[in-house]
Coordinates of C-alpha atoms and ligand atoms in Angstrom, one line a residue:
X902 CA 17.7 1.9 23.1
X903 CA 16.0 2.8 26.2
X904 CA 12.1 4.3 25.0
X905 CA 10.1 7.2 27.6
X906 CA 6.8 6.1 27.5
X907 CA 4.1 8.3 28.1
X908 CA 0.1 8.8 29.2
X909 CA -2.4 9.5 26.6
X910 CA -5.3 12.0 27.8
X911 CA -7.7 13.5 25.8
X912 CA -5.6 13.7 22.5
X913 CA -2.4 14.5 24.1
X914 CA 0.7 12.6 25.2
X915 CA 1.2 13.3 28.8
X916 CA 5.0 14.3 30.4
X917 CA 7.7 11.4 30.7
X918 CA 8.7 10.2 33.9
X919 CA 11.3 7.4 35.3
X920 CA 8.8 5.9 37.6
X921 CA 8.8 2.2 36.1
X922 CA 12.0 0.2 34.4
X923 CA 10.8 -2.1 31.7
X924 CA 13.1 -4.2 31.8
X925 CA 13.7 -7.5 29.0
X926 CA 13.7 -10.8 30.7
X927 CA 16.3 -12.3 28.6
X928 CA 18.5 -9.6 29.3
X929 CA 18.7 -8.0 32.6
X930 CA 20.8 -5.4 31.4
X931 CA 18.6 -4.6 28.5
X932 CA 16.0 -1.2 30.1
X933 CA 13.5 -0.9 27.3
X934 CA 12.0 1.4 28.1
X935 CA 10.6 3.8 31.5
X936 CA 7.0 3.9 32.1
X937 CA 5.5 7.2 34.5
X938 CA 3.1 5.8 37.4
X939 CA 0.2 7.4 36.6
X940 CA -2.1 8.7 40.3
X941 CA -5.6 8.7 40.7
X942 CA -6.0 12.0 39.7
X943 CA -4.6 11.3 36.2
X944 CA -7.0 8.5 36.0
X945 CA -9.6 10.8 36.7
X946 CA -8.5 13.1 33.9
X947 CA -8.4 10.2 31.4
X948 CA -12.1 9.1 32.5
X949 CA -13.7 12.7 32.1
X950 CA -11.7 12.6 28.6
X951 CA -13.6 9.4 27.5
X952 CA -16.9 10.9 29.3
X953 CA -16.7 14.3 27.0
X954 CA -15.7 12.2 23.9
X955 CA -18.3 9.3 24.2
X956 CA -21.5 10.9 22.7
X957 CA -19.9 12.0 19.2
X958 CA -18.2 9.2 18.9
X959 CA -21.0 7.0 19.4
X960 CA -23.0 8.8 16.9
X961 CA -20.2 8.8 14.3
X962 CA -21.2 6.8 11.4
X963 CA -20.2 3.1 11.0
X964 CA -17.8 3.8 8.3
X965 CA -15.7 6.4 10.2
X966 CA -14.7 3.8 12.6
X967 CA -14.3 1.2 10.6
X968 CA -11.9 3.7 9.1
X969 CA -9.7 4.0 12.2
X970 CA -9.7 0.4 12.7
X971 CA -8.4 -0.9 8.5
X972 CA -6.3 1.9 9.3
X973 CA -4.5 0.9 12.5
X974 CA -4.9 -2.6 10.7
X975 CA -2.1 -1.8 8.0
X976 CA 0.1 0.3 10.1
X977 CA 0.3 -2.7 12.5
X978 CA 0.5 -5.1 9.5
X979 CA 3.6 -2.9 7.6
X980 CA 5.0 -2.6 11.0
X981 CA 4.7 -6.2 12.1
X982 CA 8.7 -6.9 12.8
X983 CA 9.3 -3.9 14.6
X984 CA 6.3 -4.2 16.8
X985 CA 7.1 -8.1 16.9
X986 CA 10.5 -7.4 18.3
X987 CA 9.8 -4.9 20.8
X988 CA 7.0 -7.5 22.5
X989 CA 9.8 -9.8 22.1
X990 CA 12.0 -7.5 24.5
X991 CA 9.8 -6.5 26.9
X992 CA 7.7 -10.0 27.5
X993 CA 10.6 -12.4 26.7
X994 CA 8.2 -14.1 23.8
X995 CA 10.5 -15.8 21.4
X996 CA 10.7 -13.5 17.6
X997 CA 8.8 -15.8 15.6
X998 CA 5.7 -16.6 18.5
X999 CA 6.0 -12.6 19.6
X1000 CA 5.6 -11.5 16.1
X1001 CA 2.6 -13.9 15.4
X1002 CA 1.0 -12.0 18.0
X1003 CA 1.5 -8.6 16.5
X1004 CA -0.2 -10.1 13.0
X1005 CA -3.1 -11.2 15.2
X1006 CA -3.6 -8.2 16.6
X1007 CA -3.5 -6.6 12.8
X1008 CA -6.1 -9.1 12.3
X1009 CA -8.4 -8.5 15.3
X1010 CA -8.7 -4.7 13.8
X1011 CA -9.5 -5.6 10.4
X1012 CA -12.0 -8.2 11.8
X1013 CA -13.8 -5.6 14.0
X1014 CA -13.0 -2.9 11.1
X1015 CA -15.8 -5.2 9.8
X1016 CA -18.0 -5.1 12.5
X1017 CA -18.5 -1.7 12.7
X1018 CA -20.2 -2.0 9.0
X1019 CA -22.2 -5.1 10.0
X1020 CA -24.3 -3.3 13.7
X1021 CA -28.2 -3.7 12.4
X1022 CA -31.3 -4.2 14.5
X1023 CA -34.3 -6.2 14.7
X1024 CA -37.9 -5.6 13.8
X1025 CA -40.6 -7.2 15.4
X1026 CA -44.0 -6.9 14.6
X1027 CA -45.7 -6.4 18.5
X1028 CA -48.3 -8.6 19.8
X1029 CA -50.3 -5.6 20.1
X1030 CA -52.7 -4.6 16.7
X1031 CA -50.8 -2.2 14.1
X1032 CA -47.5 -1.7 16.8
X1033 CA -43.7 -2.4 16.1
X1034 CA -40.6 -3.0 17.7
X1035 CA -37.7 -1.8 16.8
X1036 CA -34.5 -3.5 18.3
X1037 CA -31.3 -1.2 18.1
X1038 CA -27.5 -1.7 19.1
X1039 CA -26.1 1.1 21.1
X1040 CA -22.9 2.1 22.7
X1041 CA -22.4 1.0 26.7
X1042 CA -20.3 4.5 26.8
X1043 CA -17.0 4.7 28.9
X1044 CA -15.6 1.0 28.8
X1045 CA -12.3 0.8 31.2
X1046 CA -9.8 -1.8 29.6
X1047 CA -7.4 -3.3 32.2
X1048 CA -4.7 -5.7 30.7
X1049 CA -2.1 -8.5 31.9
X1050 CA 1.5 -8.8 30.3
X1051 CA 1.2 -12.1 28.7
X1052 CA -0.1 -11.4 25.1
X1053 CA 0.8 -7.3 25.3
X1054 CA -1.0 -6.2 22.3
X1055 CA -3.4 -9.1 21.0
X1056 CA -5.0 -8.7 24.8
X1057 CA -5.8 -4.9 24.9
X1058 CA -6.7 -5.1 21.0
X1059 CA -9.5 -7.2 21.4
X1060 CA -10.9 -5.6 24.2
X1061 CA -10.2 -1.9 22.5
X1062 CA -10.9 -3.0 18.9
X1063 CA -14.5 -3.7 19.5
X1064 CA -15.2 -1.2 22.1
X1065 CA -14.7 1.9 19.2
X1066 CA -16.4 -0.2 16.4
X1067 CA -19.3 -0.3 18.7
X1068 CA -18.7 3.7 19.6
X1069 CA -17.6 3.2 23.1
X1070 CA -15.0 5.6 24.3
X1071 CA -11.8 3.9 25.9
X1072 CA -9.9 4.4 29.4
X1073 CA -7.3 1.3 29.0
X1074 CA -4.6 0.9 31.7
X1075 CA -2.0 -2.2 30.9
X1076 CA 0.2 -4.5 33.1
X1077 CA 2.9 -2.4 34.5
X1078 CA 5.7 -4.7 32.9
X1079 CA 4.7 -4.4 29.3
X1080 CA 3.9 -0.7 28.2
X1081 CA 5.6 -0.8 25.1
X1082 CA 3.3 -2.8 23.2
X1083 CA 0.6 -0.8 24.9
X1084 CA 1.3 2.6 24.0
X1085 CA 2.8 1.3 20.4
X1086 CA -0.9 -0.1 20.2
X1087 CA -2.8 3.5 21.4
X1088 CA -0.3 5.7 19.1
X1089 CA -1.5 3.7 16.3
X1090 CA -4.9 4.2 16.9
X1091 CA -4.4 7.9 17.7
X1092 CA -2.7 8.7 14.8
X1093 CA -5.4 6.3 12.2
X1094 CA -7.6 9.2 13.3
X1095 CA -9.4 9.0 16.4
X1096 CA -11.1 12.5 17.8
X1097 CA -9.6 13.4 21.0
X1098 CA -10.4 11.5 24.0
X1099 CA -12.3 8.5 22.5
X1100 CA -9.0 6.6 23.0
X1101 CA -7.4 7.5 26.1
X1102 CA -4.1 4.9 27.7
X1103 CA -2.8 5.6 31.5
X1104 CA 0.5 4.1 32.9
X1105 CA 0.1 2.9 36.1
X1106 CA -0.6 0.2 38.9
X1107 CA -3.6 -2.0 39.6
X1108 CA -4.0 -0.8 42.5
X1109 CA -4.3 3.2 41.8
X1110 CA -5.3 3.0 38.0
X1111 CA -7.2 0.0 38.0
X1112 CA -9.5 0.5 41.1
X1113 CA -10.1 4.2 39.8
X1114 CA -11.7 2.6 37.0
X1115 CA -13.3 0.0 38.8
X1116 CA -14.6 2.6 41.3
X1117 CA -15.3 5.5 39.0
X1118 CA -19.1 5.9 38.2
X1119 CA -18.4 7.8 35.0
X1120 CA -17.0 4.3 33.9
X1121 CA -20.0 2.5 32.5
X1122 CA -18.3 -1.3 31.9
X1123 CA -14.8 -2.7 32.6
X1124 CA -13.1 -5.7 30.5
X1125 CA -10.0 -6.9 32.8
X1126 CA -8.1 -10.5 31.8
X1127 CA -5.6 -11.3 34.5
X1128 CA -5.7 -13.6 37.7
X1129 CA -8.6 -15.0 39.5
X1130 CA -7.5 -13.0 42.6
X1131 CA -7.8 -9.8 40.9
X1132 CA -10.0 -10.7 38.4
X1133 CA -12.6 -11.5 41.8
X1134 CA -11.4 -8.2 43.1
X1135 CA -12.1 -6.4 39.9
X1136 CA -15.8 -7.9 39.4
X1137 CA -16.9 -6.9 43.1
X1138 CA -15.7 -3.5 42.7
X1139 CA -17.4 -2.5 39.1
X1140 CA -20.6 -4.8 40.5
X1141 CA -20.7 -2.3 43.4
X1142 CA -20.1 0.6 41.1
X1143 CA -22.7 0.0 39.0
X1144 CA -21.1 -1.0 35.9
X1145 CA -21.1 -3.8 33.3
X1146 CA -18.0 -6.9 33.9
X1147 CA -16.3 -8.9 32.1
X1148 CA -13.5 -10.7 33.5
X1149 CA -11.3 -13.4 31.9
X1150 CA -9.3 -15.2 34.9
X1151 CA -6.6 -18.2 34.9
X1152 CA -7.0 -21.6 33.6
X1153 CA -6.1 -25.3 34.7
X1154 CA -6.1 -27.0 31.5
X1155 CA -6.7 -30.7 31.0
X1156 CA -5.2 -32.2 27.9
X1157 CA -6.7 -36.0 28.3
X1158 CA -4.4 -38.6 25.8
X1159 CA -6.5 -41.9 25.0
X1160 CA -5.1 -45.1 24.4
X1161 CA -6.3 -44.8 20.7
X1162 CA -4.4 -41.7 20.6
X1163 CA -1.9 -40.9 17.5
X1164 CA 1.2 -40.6 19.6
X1165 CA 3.5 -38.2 17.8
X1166 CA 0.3 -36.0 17.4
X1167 CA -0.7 -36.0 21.0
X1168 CA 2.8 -35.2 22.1
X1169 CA 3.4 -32.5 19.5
X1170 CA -0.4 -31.1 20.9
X1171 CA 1.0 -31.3 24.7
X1172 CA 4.6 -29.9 23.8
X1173 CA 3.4 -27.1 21.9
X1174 CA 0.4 -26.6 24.5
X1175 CA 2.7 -26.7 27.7
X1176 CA 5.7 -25.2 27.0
X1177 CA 4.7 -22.8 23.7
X1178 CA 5.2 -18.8 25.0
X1179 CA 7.1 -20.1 27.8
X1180 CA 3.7 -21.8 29.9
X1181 CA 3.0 -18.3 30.3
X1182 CA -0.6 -18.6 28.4
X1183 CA -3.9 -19.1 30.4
X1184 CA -4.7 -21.8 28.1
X1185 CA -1.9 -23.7 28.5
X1186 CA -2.1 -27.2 28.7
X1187 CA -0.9 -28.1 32.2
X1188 CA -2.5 -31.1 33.0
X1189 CA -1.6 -33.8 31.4
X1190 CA -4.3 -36.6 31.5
X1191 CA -3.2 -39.9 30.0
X1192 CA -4.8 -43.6 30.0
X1193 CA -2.5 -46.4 31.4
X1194 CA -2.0 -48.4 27.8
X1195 CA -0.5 -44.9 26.1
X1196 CA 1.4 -43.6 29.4
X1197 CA 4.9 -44.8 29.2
X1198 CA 4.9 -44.5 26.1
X1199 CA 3.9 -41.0 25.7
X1200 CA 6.0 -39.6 28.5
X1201 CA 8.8 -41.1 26.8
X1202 CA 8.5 -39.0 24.0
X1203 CA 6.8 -36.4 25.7
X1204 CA 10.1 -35.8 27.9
X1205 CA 12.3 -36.1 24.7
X1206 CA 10.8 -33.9 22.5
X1207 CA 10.9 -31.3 26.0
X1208 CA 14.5 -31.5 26.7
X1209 CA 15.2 -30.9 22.5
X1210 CA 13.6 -28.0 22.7
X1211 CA 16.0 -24.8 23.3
X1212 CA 15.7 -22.0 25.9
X1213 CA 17.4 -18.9 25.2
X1214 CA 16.9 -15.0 24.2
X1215 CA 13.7 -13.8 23.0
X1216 CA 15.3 -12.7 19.9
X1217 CA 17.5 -15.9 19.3
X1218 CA 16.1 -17.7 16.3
X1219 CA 16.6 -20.7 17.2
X1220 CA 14.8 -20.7 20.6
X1221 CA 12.1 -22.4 21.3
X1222 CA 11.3 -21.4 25.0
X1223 CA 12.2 -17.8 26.1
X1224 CA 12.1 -16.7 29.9
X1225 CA 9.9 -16.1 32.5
X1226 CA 8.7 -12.9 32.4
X1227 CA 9.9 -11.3 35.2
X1228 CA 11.8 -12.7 38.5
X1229 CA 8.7 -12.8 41.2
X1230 CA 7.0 -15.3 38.0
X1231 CA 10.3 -17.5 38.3
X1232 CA 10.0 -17.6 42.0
X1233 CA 6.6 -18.7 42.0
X1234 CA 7.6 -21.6 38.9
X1235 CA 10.6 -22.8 41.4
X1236 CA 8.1 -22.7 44.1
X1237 CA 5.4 -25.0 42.6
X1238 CA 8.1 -27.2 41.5
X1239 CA 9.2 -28.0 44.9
X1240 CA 5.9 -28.3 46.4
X1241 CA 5.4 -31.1 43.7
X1242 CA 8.4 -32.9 44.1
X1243 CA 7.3 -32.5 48.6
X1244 CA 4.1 -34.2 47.6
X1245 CA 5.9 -36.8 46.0
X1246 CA 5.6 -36.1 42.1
X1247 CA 8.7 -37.1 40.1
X1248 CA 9.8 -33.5 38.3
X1249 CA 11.8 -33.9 34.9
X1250 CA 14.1 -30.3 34.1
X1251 CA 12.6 -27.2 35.4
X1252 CA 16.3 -26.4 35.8
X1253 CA 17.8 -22.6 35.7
X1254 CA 19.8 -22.2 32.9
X1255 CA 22.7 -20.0 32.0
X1256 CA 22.8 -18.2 28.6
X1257 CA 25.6 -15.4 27.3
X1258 CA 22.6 -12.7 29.2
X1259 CA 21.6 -12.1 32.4
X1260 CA 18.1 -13.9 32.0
X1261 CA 15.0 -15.6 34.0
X1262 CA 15.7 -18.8 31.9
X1263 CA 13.9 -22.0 33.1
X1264 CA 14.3 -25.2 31.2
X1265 CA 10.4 -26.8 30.3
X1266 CA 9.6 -29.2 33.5
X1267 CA 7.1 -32.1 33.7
X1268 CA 6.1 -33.5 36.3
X1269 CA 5.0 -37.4 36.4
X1270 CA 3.4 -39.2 39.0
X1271 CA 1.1 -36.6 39.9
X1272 CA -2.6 -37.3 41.9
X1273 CA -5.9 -34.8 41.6
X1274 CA -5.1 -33.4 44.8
X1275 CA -1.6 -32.7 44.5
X1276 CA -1.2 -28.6 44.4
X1277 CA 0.5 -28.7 41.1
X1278 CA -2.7 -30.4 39.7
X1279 CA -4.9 -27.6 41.6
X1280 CA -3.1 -24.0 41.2
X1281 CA -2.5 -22.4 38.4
X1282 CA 1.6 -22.0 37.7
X1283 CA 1.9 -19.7 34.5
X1284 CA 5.0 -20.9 33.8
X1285 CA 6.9 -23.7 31.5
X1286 CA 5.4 -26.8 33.9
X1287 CA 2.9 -30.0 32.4
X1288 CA 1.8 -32.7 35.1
X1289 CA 0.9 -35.9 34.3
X1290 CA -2.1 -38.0 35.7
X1291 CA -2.3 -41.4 34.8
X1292 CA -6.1 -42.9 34.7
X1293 CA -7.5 -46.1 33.8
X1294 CA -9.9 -45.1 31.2
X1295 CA -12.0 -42.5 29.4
X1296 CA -14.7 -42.4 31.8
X1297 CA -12.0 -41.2 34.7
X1298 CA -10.1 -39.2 32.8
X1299 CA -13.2 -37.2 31.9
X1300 CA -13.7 -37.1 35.5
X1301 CA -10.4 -35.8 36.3
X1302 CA -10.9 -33.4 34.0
X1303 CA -13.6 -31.4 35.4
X1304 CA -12.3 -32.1 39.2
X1305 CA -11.0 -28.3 38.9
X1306 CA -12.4 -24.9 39.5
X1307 CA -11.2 -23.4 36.6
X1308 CA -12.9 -23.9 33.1
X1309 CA -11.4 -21.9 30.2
X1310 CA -10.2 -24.9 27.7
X1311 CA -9.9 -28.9 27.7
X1312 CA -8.4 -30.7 24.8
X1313 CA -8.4 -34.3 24.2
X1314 CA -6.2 -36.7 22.0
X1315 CA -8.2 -39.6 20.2
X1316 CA -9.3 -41.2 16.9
X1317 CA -12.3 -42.4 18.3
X1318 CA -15.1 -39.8 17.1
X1319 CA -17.4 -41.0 20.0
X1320 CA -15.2 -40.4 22.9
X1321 CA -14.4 -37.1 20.6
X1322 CA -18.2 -35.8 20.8
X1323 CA -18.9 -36.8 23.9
X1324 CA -15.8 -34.9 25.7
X1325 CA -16.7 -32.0 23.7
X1326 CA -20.3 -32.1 25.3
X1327 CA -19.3 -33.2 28.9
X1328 CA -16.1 -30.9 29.3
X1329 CA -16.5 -28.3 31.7
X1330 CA -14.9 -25.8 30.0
X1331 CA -15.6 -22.8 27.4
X1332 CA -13.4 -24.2 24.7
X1333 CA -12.8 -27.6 23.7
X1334 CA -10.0 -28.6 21.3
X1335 CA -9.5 -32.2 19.5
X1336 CA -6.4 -33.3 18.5
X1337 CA -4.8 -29.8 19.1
X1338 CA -3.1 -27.7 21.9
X1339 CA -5.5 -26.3 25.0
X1340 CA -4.3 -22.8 23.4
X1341 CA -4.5 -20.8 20.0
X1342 CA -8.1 -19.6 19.2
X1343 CA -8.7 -17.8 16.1
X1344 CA -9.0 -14.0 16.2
X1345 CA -12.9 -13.7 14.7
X1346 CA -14.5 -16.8 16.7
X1347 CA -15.5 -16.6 20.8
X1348 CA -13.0 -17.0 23.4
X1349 CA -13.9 -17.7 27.2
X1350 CA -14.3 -20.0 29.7
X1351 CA -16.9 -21.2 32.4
X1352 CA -16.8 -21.8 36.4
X1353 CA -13.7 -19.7 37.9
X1354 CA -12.1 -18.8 34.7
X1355 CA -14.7 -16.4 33.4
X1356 CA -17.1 -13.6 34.0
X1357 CA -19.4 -12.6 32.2
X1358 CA -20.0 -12.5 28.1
X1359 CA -17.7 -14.1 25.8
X1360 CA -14.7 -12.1 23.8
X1361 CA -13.7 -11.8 19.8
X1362 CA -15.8 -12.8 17.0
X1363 CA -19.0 -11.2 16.4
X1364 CA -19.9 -12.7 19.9
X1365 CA -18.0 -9.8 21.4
X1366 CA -21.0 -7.7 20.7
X1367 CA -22.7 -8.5 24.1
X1368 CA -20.1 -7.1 26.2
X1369 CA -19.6 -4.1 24.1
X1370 CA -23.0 -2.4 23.3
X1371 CA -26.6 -2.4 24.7
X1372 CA -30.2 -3.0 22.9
X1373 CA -32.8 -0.8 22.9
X1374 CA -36.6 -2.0 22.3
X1375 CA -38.3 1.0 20.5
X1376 CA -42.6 0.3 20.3
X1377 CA -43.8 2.3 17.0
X1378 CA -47.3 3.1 17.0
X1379 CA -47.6 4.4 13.3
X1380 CA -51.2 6.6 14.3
X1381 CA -54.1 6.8 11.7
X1382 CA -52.1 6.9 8.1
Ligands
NDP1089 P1 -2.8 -9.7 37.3 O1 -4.2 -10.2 37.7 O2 -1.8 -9.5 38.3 O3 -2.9 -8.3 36.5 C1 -3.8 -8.1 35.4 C2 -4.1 -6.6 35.3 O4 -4.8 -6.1 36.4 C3 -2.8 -5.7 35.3 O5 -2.9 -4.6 34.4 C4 -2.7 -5.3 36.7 O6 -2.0 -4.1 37.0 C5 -4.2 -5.0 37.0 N1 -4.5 -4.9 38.4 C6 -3.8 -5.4 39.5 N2 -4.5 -5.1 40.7 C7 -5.7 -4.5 40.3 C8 -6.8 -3.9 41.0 N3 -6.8 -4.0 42.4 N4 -7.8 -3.3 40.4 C9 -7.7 -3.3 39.0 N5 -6.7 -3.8 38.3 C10 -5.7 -4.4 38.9 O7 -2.4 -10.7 36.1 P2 -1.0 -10.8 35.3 O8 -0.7 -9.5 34.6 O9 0.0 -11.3 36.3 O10 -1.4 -11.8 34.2 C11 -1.3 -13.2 34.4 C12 -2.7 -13.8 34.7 O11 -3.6 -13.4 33.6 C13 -2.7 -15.3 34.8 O12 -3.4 -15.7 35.9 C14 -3.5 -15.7 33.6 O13 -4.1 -16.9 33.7 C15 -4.3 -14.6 33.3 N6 -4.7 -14.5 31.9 C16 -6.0 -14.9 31.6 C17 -6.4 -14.9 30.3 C18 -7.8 -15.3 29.9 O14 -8.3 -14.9 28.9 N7 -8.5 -16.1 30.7 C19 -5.5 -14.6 29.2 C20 -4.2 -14.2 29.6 C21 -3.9 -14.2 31.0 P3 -0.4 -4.1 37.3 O15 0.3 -4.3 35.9 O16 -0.1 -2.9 37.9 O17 -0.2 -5.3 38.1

């Protein structure tokens, strides 16, 4: 079935059109669905929307939106196959992983359902005889939410989710190749009883919809996860607008595997790390960091436990690894591939593989043999591709580690709770993992990452609050009573 998906502006769903195929990456027969291509006018229309709708709904009481959000919460929750199925389609996630996302995004509602009841203030008696402060949460206003494809509705729901339970009004414009999960996400909303225009979603490209947004001074902050090209893009155009940034980039993992290491546990860490939702996750563990006593022995198993694990249809059971997302993403995998094997690393599968569909299916690849400066060890891939470094010892691995630009997440496998502590304090990174994959945060606790990876506040958890409202300091000066 081939869905019309359509813009959402100022409470009403906007005309189909045929601009943009959807189409399912393990099936390049399957069209889910046709997305319009929204123009800059449009955009405009959606920002003035959110601009009209902002003040009431930022005076609406805390239980109102908390409403909206338990609301959308169950509807998500009672819908989580269907929903979990379609992502599957249109992003090539395997069932089970795809709908795991969907029940994380029922979470991140509920979670900021909670929020909205928990906004207080501060008061500070002032250094000043008899004065106070007050200390008060606001709304930032219009917050534009632009979206990548890889995690289609846990992305834009916790960037939207705690923009309305801090009474923001929402513009939110998602990757062009996953609109399904986007406007199944906004309906939801919509219909769990948001006024018009609080909540509006606009079809289109980066470079029309997104830099409207990022231009627009009636947009008062922008949250935008994607690449670090874009992302840079993105910060320098809302910075010269005026507005508040937060931008959540690409990631160069390190996973470092100590000789003390429990073997099948660091493997299953890596496996799942790497190759889990295809590569295709900006904590993905893609380089592989291992001392010389462990090495053999790990990439032996490592490469086993790889080549067992099926590639197939999104909606096959019984895969493992689904495909690349779309066929510029497999060019790029193929690309990086080849450079590494030019540079002289030693690459293990990364072959194209035929299923009973027309698919972009790439078996998992690792590549051993692999130096600091080698471009697989330096650019991100996004796709189902581990390296392996080889190092002497802790104290170089540690330094390999950080010899990146990016810093989202680092994980390291040991039983020794010193080398444990002292990674988690010396890592360069925003998130730090022990004994478990570079990737899969929980919903309610902060995610984000330092030097290139990140921009500005952390997301989720309560910590999300910086990004998404303001303080205001209030001095009281009671009078004679
Ligand atoms: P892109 O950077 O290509 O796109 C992200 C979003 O930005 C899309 O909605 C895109 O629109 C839009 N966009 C493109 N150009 C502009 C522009 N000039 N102005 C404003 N918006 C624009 O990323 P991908 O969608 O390809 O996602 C993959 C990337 O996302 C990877 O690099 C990955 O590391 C990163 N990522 C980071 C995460 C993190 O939290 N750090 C989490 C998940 C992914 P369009 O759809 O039209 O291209």
């Amino acid at each position: 079935m081939t869905d019309r998906y359509r813009s959402l502006i100022d409470g009403r769903w906007g005309a189909a059109s045929d601009a943009v195929p959807n189409v399912n990456p393990s099936d390049l027969d399957d069209v889910v669905g046709l997305a319009p291509s929204a123009d800059a006018a449009t955009a405009q229309e959606a920002i003035a929307a959110a601009r009209a709708a902002a003040p009431a709904w930022g005076d609406s009481t805390p239980e109102t939106r908390a409403t909206v959000l338990e609301t959308a919460s169950s509807e998500i929750r009672a819908r989580q196959g269907e929903l979990g199925t379609l992502l599957a389609r249109e992003e090539g996630k395997p069932i089970a992983e795809a709908t795991a996302e969907v029940g994380r995004a029922a979470h991140l509602l509920r979670f900021f359902a909670g929020e909205a009841l928990r906004i207080g203030g501060e008061l500070i008696p002032s250094v000043r005889p008899g004065m106070s402060v007050e200390v008060t949460r606001e709304p930032v206003g219009v917050v534009g939410v632009i979206t990548p494809w890889n995690f289609p509705i846990a992305i834009p729901t916790w960037k939207i989710a705690p923009a309305l339970a801090w009474g923001n009004a929402v513009v939110f414009k998602p990757a062009e190749s996953t609109p399904g999960s986007a406007e199944a996400l906004v309906d939801i909303l919509h219909r769990a009883g948001l006024p018009a225009g609080v909540l509006n979603l606009v079809h289109g490209s980066g470079s029309v919809v997104g830099q409207a947004l990022t231009g627009s001074p009636d947009v008062d902050a922008v949250t935008f996860t994607g690449s670090v090209g874009v992302g840079r893009g993105v910060v320098a155009s809302a910075a010269a607008s005026g507005q508040r940034v937060q931008a959540e980039m690409g990631g160069k993992n390190p996973m470092v595997v100590l000789d003390d290491a429990d073997l099948e546990l660091a493997v299953e860490a890596c496996a799942n790390g790497a190759y889990f939702s295809t590569g295709q996750r900006c904590t993905a563990s893609s380089r592989l960091i291992v001392t010389a006593g462990i090495h053999d022995r790990f990439v032996e198993r490592l490469t086993e436990r790889m080549r067992g694990m099926r590639v197939g249809h999104a909606l096959d059971p019984a895969t493992v690894v689904g495909p690349v997302v779309d066929e510029r993403q497999l060019e790029q995998d193929l690309r990086y591939l080849r450079t590494a094997a030019e540079e002289g690393g030693d690459v293990i599968g990364g072959e194209l593989v035929e299923r009973a569909t027309r698919g972009h299916f790439l078996s998992p690849a690792l590549v051993l043999g692999t130096t600091p400066g080698m471009t697989i060890n330096r650019e991100e891939v996004f796709g189902p591709v581990a390296s392996v470094i080889r190092v002497a010892d802790y104290d170089e691995a540690l330094a390999v580690a950080n010899d990146t630009e990016f810093g989202l997440s680092a994980g390291i496998c040991t039983t020794s709770l010193a080398a444990a502590k002292h990674f988690s304090r010396r890592a360069q990174a925003g998130m730090v993992m022990v004994n478990a994959p570079t990737a899969g945060v929980d919903y309610h606790v902060p995610f984000g990452g330092s030097k290139g990876s990140s921009y500005g506040p952390r997301e989720q958890g309560s910590y999300a609050r910086e990004f998404f409202s303001t303080v205001k300091t209030t001095y009281v000066n009671p009078g004679r009573v």
